[in-house]
């Protein structure tokens, strides 16, 4: 039986913005230069009163040592009303993250406010995202085919891993709109920074301010580490850890 997907017209109706606001590429490069710095960014965001940090103990990365930075490309999924066995028999697929892949710019990070207990992105979708130049994905909800996404070098941070498909169970209701992940609001074009420690969602309007302070903290920590390596007594080290 042929799979019945959302038609192009219906899927496109779910796109809030065809072109999300783009952050300055120099900002993206600046955050990349910090390396694995989610801890530094979390400290700076605390000081500035910006809520936007989620732990890797909740959003686990599929690729060890992965670190990505890029603008958010957002997707919002909900559970279909119809029973999964009925939609499976009829081959009705209402997922539309491939429309998000169609909109992707090189370096974008797919951010999915998804459904728990089922897969919101699988291996073929991950491979498509990689082909489109995406840096990776953040998923609130399940994912599957981890070996596939890992083999193509497409890191995913997710709250769950499951073999249960979402294509008979999920409906994509919005692309490139504001979403929320565990109390953190994410808008299209916000800067996503993810490493093995956690994820920082940096509002585009505050990104330059965050980066400036993060650079200063990073440089201070590098100087402190150099002093530790040289054997400087703990009592003589500047500041607190």
mmCIF file of C-alpha atoms in Angstrom:
data_model
loop_
_atom_site.group_PDB
_atom_site.id
_atom_site.type_symbol
_atom_site.label_atom_id
_atom_site.label_comp_id
_atom_site.label_asym_id
_atom_site.label_seq_id
_atom_site.Cartn_x
_atom_site.Cartn_y
_atom_site.Cartn_z
ATOM 1 C CA UNK A 1 0.000 0.000 0.000
ATOM 2 C CA UNK A 2 1.333 3.456 -0.888
ATOM 3 C CA UNK A 3 2.153 5.707 2.046
ATOM 4 C CA UNK A 4 -0.076 8.770 2.205
ATOM 5 C CA UNK A 5 2.015 11.712 3.372
ATOM 6 C CA UNK A 6 0.971 15.299 3.944
ATOM 7 C CA UNK A 7 0.714 16.895 0.531
ATOM 8 C CA UNK A 8 3.176 19.654 -0.235
ATOM 9 C CA UNK A 9 0.477 22.321 0.039
ATOM 10 C CA UNK A 10 -0.803 21.104 3.417
ATOM 11 C CA UNK A 11 2.714 20.687 4.771
ATOM 12 C CA UNK A 12 3.718 24.173 3.636
ATOM 13 C CA UNK A 13 0.686 25.637 5.422
ATOM 14 C CA UNK A 14 2.337 24.569 8.668
ATOM 15 C CA UNK A 15 5.400 26.737 7.982
ATOM 16 C CA UNK A 16 5.226 29.926 10.053
ATOM 17 C CA UNK A 17 8.307 31.515 8.470
ATOM 18 C CA UNK A 18 9.847 30.532 5.159
ATOM 19 C CA UNK A 19 12.991 32.435 6.168
ATOM 20 C CA UNK A 20 13.817 32.812 9.870
ATOM 21 C CA UNK A 21 15.892 35.778 11.110
ATOM 22 C CA UNK A 22 19.556 34.892 10.616
ATOM 23 C CA UNK A 23 22.164 35.672 13.283
ATOM 24 C CA UNK A 24 25.431 37.323 12.289
ATOM 25 C CA UNK A 25 27.761 34.534 11.044
ATOM 26 C CA UNK A 26 30.547 36.106 13.095
ATOM 27 C CA UNK A 27 28.551 35.338 16.236
ATOM 28 C CA UNK A 28 28.281 31.683 15.269
ATOM 29 C CA UNK A 29 32.013 31.487 14.634
ATOM 30 C CA UNK A 30 32.706 33.260 17.910
ATOM 31 C CA UNK A 31 30.726 30.700 19.902
ATOM 32 C CA UNK A 32 32.454 27.864 18.045
ATOM 33 C CA UNK A 33 35.846 29.244 19.082
ATOM 34 C CA UNK A 34 34.915 28.673 22.732
ATOM 35 C CA UNK A 35 34.987 24.901 22.249
ATOM 36 C CA UNK A 36 33.041 22.780 24.726
ATOM 37 C CA UNK A 37 31.812 25.733 26.761
ATOM 38 C CA UNK A 38 28.216 25.073 27.817
ATOM 39 C CA UNK A 39 29.287 25.531 31.444
ATOM 40 C CA UNK A 40 30.749 28.963 30.725
ATOM 41 C CA UNK A 41 27.677 29.976 28.744
ATOM 42 C CA UNK A 42 25.364 28.729 31.484
ATOM 43 C CA UNK A 43 27.204 30.916 34.032
ATOM 44 C CA UNK A 44 26.955 33.974 31.802
ATOM 45 C CA UNK A 45 23.278 33.374 31.083
ATOM 46 C CA UNK A 46 22.648 33.128 34.850
ATOM 47 C CA UNK A 47 24.370 36.465 35.375
ATOM 48 C CA UNK A 48 22.283 38.059 32.617
ATOM 49 C CA UNK A 49 19.018 36.477 33.750
ATOM 50 C CA UNK A 50 18.524 34.443 30.572
ATOM 51 C CA UNK A 51 16.663 31.149 31.003
ATOM 52 C CA UNK A 52 17.827 28.803 28.276
ATOM 53 C CA UNK A 53 19.927 25.900 29.564
ATOM 54 C CA UNK A 54 19.039 22.191 29.522
ATOM 55 C CA UNK A 55 21.251 19.377 30.889
ATOM 56 C CA UNK A 56 22.754 16.524 28.898
ATOM 57 C CA UNK A 57 21.483 14.162 31.591
ATOM 58 C CA UNK A 58 18.024 14.928 30.175
ATOM 59 C CA UNK A 59 18.973 15.551 26.522
ATOM 60 C CA UNK A 60 21.558 12.872 25.838
ATOM 61 C CA UNK A 61 23.842 13.218 22.788
ATOM 62 C CA UNK A 62 24.121 10.276 20.403
ATOM 63 C CA UNK A 63 27.744 11.059 19.459
ATOM 64 C CA UNK A 64 30.412 11.304 22.137
ATOM 65 C CA UNK A 65 32.422 14.537 22.207
ATOM 66 C CA UNK A 66 30.004 16.250 19.812
ATOM 67 C CA UNK A 67 29.781 20.038 19.990
ATOM 68 C CA UNK A 68 27.562 22.058 17.655
ATOM 69 C CA UNK A 69 26.602 25.697 17.249
ATOM 70 C CA UNK A 70 23.989 27.076 14.859
ATOM 71 C CA UNK A 71 20.681 28.877 14.360
ATOM 72 C CA UNK A 72 17.534 27.071 15.473
ATOM 73 C CA UNK A 73 15.213 25.615 12.820
ATOM 74 C CA UNK A 74 12.110 24.718 14.824
ATOM 75 C CA UNK A 75 9.442 22.021 14.490
ATOM 76 C CA UNK A 76 6.397 21.371 16.704
ATOM 77 C CA UNK A 77 4.753 17.949 16.765
ATOM 78 C CA UNK A 78 1.624 16.656 18.490
ATOM 79 C CA UNK A 79 0.030 13.229 18.794
ATOM 80 C CA UNK A 80 -2.442 12.336 16.061
ATOM 81 C CA UNK A 81 -6.056 11.835 17.113
ATOM 82 C CA UNK A 82 -6.487 8.628 15.129
ATOM 83 C CA UNK A 83 -5.314 5.324 16.562
ATOM 84 C CA UNK A 84 -1.861 4.339 15.338
ATOM 85 C CA UNK A 85 -2.995 0.921 14.081
ATOM 86 C CA UNK A 86 -5.652 2.548 11.896
ATOM 87 C CA UNK A 87 -3.250 5.104 10.424
ATOM 88 C CA UNK A 88 -0.618 2.376 9.959
ATOM 89 C CA UNK A 89 -3.053 0.197 8.014
ATOM 90 C CA UNK A 90 -4.045 3.213 5.907
ATOM 91 C CA UNK A 91 -0.378 4.350 5.692
ATOM 92 C CA UNK A 92 -1.273 7.928 6.705
ATOM 93 C CA UNK A 93 1.892 9.850 7.621
ATOM 94 C CA UNK A 94 1.396 13.367 9.021
ATOM 95 C CA UNK A 95 4.987 14.032 10.016
ATOM 96 C CA UNK A 96 6.551 16.912 8.088
ATOM 97 C CA UNK A 97 10.068 17.467 9.406
ATOM 98 C CA UNK A 98 11.277 16.934 5.837
ATOM 99 C CA UNK A 99 9.699 20.308 5.028
ATOM 100 C CA UNK A 100 11.996 21.755 7.698
ATOM 101 C CA UNK A 101 14.968 20.064 6.024
ATOM 102 C CA UNK A 102 13.897 21.794 2.796
ATOM 103 C CA UNK A 103 14.226 25.169 4.549
ATOM 104 C CA UNK A 104 17.591 24.442 6.176
ATOM 105 C CA UNK A 105 20.631 26.624 5.686
ATOM 106 C CA UNK A 106 24.081 25.113 6.154
ATOM 107 C CA UNK A 107 24.852 24.999 9.857
ATOM 108 C CA UNK A 108 21.256 25.120 11.107
ATOM 109 C CA UNK A 109 20.242 23.045 14.127
ATOM 110 C CA UNK A 110 16.876 21.277 13.901
ATOM 111 C CA UNK A 111 15.019 21.761 17.208
ATOM 112 C CA UNK A 112 11.909 19.609 17.655
ATOM 113 C CA UNK A 113 9.294 20.058 20.362
ATOM 114 C CA UNK A 114 8.197 16.485 19.936
ATOM 115 C CA UNK A 115 6.092 13.663 21.304
ATOM 116 C CA UNK A 116 7.177 11.346 24.086
ATOM 117 C CA UNK A 117 7.305 7.590 23.609
ATOM 118 C CA UNK A 118 7.710 7.591 19.834
ATOM 119 C CA UNK A 119 10.354 8.607 17.306
ATOM 120 C CA UNK A 120 10.267 12.193 16.054
ATOM 121 C CA UNK A 121 13.265 11.718 13.745
ATOM 122 C CA UNK A 122 14.798 8.576 12.274
ATOM 123 C CA UNK A 123 17.858 7.628 10.297
ATOM 124 C CA UNK A 124 16.698 8.655 6.832
ATOM 125 C CA UNK A 125 15.564 12.025 8.144
ATOM 126 C CA UNK A 126 18.908 12.482 9.898
ATOM 127 C CA UNK A 127 20.771 11.576 6.721
ATOM 128 C CA UNK A 128 18.666 14.110 4.828
ATOM 129 C CA UNK A 129 19.468 16.765 7.416
ATOM 130 C CA UNK A 130 23.161 15.965 7.102
ATOM 131 C CA UNK A 131 22.929 16.244 3.303
ATOM 132 C CA UNK A 132 21.243 19.628 3.708
ATOM 133 C CA UNK A 133 24.160 20.840 5.814
ATOM 134 C CA UNK A 134 22.478 20.862 9.225
ATOM 135 C CA UNK A 135 24.785 20.693 12.240
ATOM 136 C CA UNK A 136 22.523 18.282 14.132
ATOM 137 C CA UNK A 137 19.250 18.143 16.049
ATOM 138 C CA UNK A 138 17.759 18.677 19.501
ATOM 139 C CA UNK A 139 14.605 16.636 20.196
ATOM 140 C CA UNK A 140 12.212 16.779 23.120
ATOM 141 C CA UNK A 141 10.790 13.275 22.756
ATOM 142 C CA UNK A 142 11.938 10.072 21.143
ATOM 143 C CA UNK A 143 14.301 9.361 18.274
ATOM 144 C CA UNK A 144 15.361 6.126 16.588
ATOM 145 C CA UNK A 145 17.937 4.622 14.189
ATOM 146 C CA UNK A 146 20.783 5.980 16.293
ATOM 147 C CA UNK A 147 23.327 3.837 14.441
ATOM 148 C CA UNK A 148 22.215 5.419 11.150
ATOM 149 C CA UNK A 149 22.410 9.038 12.318
ATOM 150 C CA UNK A 150 25.724 8.337 14.042
ATOM 151 C CA UNK A 151 27.175 6.705 10.920
ATOM 152 C CA UNK A 152 26.536 9.830 8.832
ATOM 153 C CA UNK A 153 27.926 12.141 11.532
ATOM 154 C CA UNK A 154 24.621 13.782 12.456
ATOM 155 C CA UNK A 155 24.536 14.248 16.254
ATOM 156 C CA UNK A 156 21.175 14.291 18.015
ATOM 157 C CA UNK A 157 20.412 15.311 21.596
ATOM 158 C CA UNK A 158 17.136 13.713 22.724
ATOM 159 C CA UNK A 159 15.174 12.855 25.841
ATOM 160 C CA UNK A 160 14.307 9.332 24.649
ATOM 161 C CA UNK A 161 15.391 6.581 22.256
ATOM 162 C CA UNK A 162 12.792 4.131 20.963
ATOM 163 C CA UNK A 163 12.188 1.925 17.904
ATOM 164 C CA UNK A 164 8.490 2.944 17.825
ATOM 165 C CA UNK A 165 7.808 5.009 14.718
ATOM 166 C CA UNK A 166 6.133 8.383 14.921
ATOM 167 C CA UNK A 167 4.949 8.457 11.321
ATOM 168 C CA UNK A 168 1.610 6.794 12.142
ATOM 169 C CA UNK A 169 1.278 8.610 15.479
ATOM 170 C CA UNK A 170 2.603 12.171 15.114
ATOM 171 C CA UNK A 171 1.332 15.236 13.306
ATOM 172 C CA UNK A 172 3.633 18.160 12.578
ATOM 173 C CA UNK A 173 1.601 21.291 13.267
ATOM 174 C CA UNK A 174 4.164 24.081 12.899
ATOM 175 C CA UNK A 175 7.588 24.739 11.377
ATOM 176 C CA UNK A 176 9.689 27.819 12.159
ATOM 177 C CA UNK A 177 7.453 29.016 14.973
ATOM 178 C CA UNK A 178 8.193 29.573 18.658
ATOM 179 C CA UNK A 179 8.413 26.340 20.648
ATOM 180 C CA UNK A 180 9.079 25.326 24.248
ATOM 181 C CA UNK A 181 11.380 22.578 25.530
ATOM 182 C CA UNK A 182 11.134 21.834 29.254
ATOM 183 C CA UNK A 183 10.267 25.416 30.101
ATOM 184 C CA UNK A 184 12.781 26.971 27.703
ATOM 185 C CA UNK A 185 11.344 29.073 24.893
ATOM 186 C CA UNK A 186 13.120 28.752 21.552
ATOM 187 C CA UNK A 187 12.491 31.002 18.560
ATOM 188 C CA UNK A 188 13.624 30.384 14.980
ATOM 189 C CA UNK A 189 17.101 31.827 14.526
ATOM 190 C CA UNK A 190 18.071 31.660 18.204
ATOM 191 C CA UNK A 191 21.592 30.319 18.630
ATOM 192 C CA UNK A 192 21.834 26.714 19.791
ATOM 193 C CA UNK A 193 25.024 25.604 21.564
ATOM 194 C CA UNK A 194 25.190 21.912 22.481
ATOM 195 C CA UNK A 195 27.988 19.752 23.865
ATOM 196 C CA UNK A 196 28.365 16.680 26.093
ATOM 197 C CA UNK A 197 27.411 18.693 29.187
ATOM 198 C CA UNK A 198 24.231 20.334 27.967
ATOM 199 C CA UNK A 199 22.407 22.683 25.632
ATOM 200 C CA UNK A 200 22.236 26.478 25.717
ATOM 201 C CA UNK A 201 19.561 28.298 23.735
ATOM 202 C CA UNK A 202 20.756 31.868 23.328
ATOM 203 C CA UNK A 203 18.177 34.446 22.190
ATOM 204 C CA UNK A 204 19.392 36.103 19.031
ATOM 205 C CA UNK A 205 18.893 39.579 20.507
ATOM 206 C CA UNK A 206 21.217 38.768 23.441
ATOM 207 C CA UNK A 207 23.812 36.697 21.583
ATOM 208 C CA UNK A 208 26.451 39.424 21.139
ATOM 209 C CA UNK A 209 26.257 40.324 24.835
ATOM 210 C CA UNK A 210 26.530 36.676 25.892
ATOM 211 C CA UNK A 211 29.470 36.037 23.576
ATOM 212 C CA UNK A 212 31.431 39.078 24.779
ATOM 213 C CA UNK A 213 31.161 38.033 28.430
ATOM 214 C CA UNK A 214 31.750 34.349 27.616
ATOM 215 C CA UNK A 215 34.997 35.212 25.841
ATOM 216 C CA UNK A 216 36.234 37.085 28.908
ATOM 217 C CA UNK A 217 35.344 34.195 31.196
ATOM 218 C CA UNK A 218 36.907 31.676 28.811
ATOM 219 C CA UNK A 219 40.173 33.650 28.685
ATOM 220 C CA UNK A 220 40.209 33.980 32.489
ATOM 221 C CA UNK A 221 39.715 30.233 32.871
ATOM 222 C CA UNK A 222 42.506 29.515 30.380
ATOM 223 C CA UNK A 223 44.878 31.711 32.411
ATOM 224 C CA UNK A 224 43.830 29.971 35.605
ATOM 225 C CA UNK A 225 44.377 26.527 34.082
ATOM 226 C CA UNK A 226 47.852 27.606 32.975
ATOM 227 C CA UNK A 227 48.643 28.651 36.554
ATOM 228 C CA UNK A 228 47.434 25.275 37.846
ATOM 229 C CA UNK A 229 49.673 23.479 35.340
ATOM 230 C CA UNK A 230 52.626 25.566 36.487
ATOM 231 C CA UNK A 231 52.071 24.463 40.076
ATOM 232 C CA UNK A 232 50.718 27.724 41.492
ATOM 233 C CA UNK A 233 49.455 27.126 45.076
ATOM 234 C CA UNK A 234 45.685 26.936 45.424
ATOM 235 C CA UNK A 235 45.702 29.929 47.774
ATOM 236 C CA UNK A 236 47.323 32.035 45.024
ATOM 237 C CA UNK A 237 44.860 31.140 42.279
ATOM 238 C CA UNK A 238 42.578 34.014 41.223
ATOM 239 C CA UNK A 239 38.862 33.781 42.005
ATOM 240 C CA UNK A 240 36.829 30.678 42.725
ATOM 241 C CA UNK A 241 36.301 27.634 40.510
#
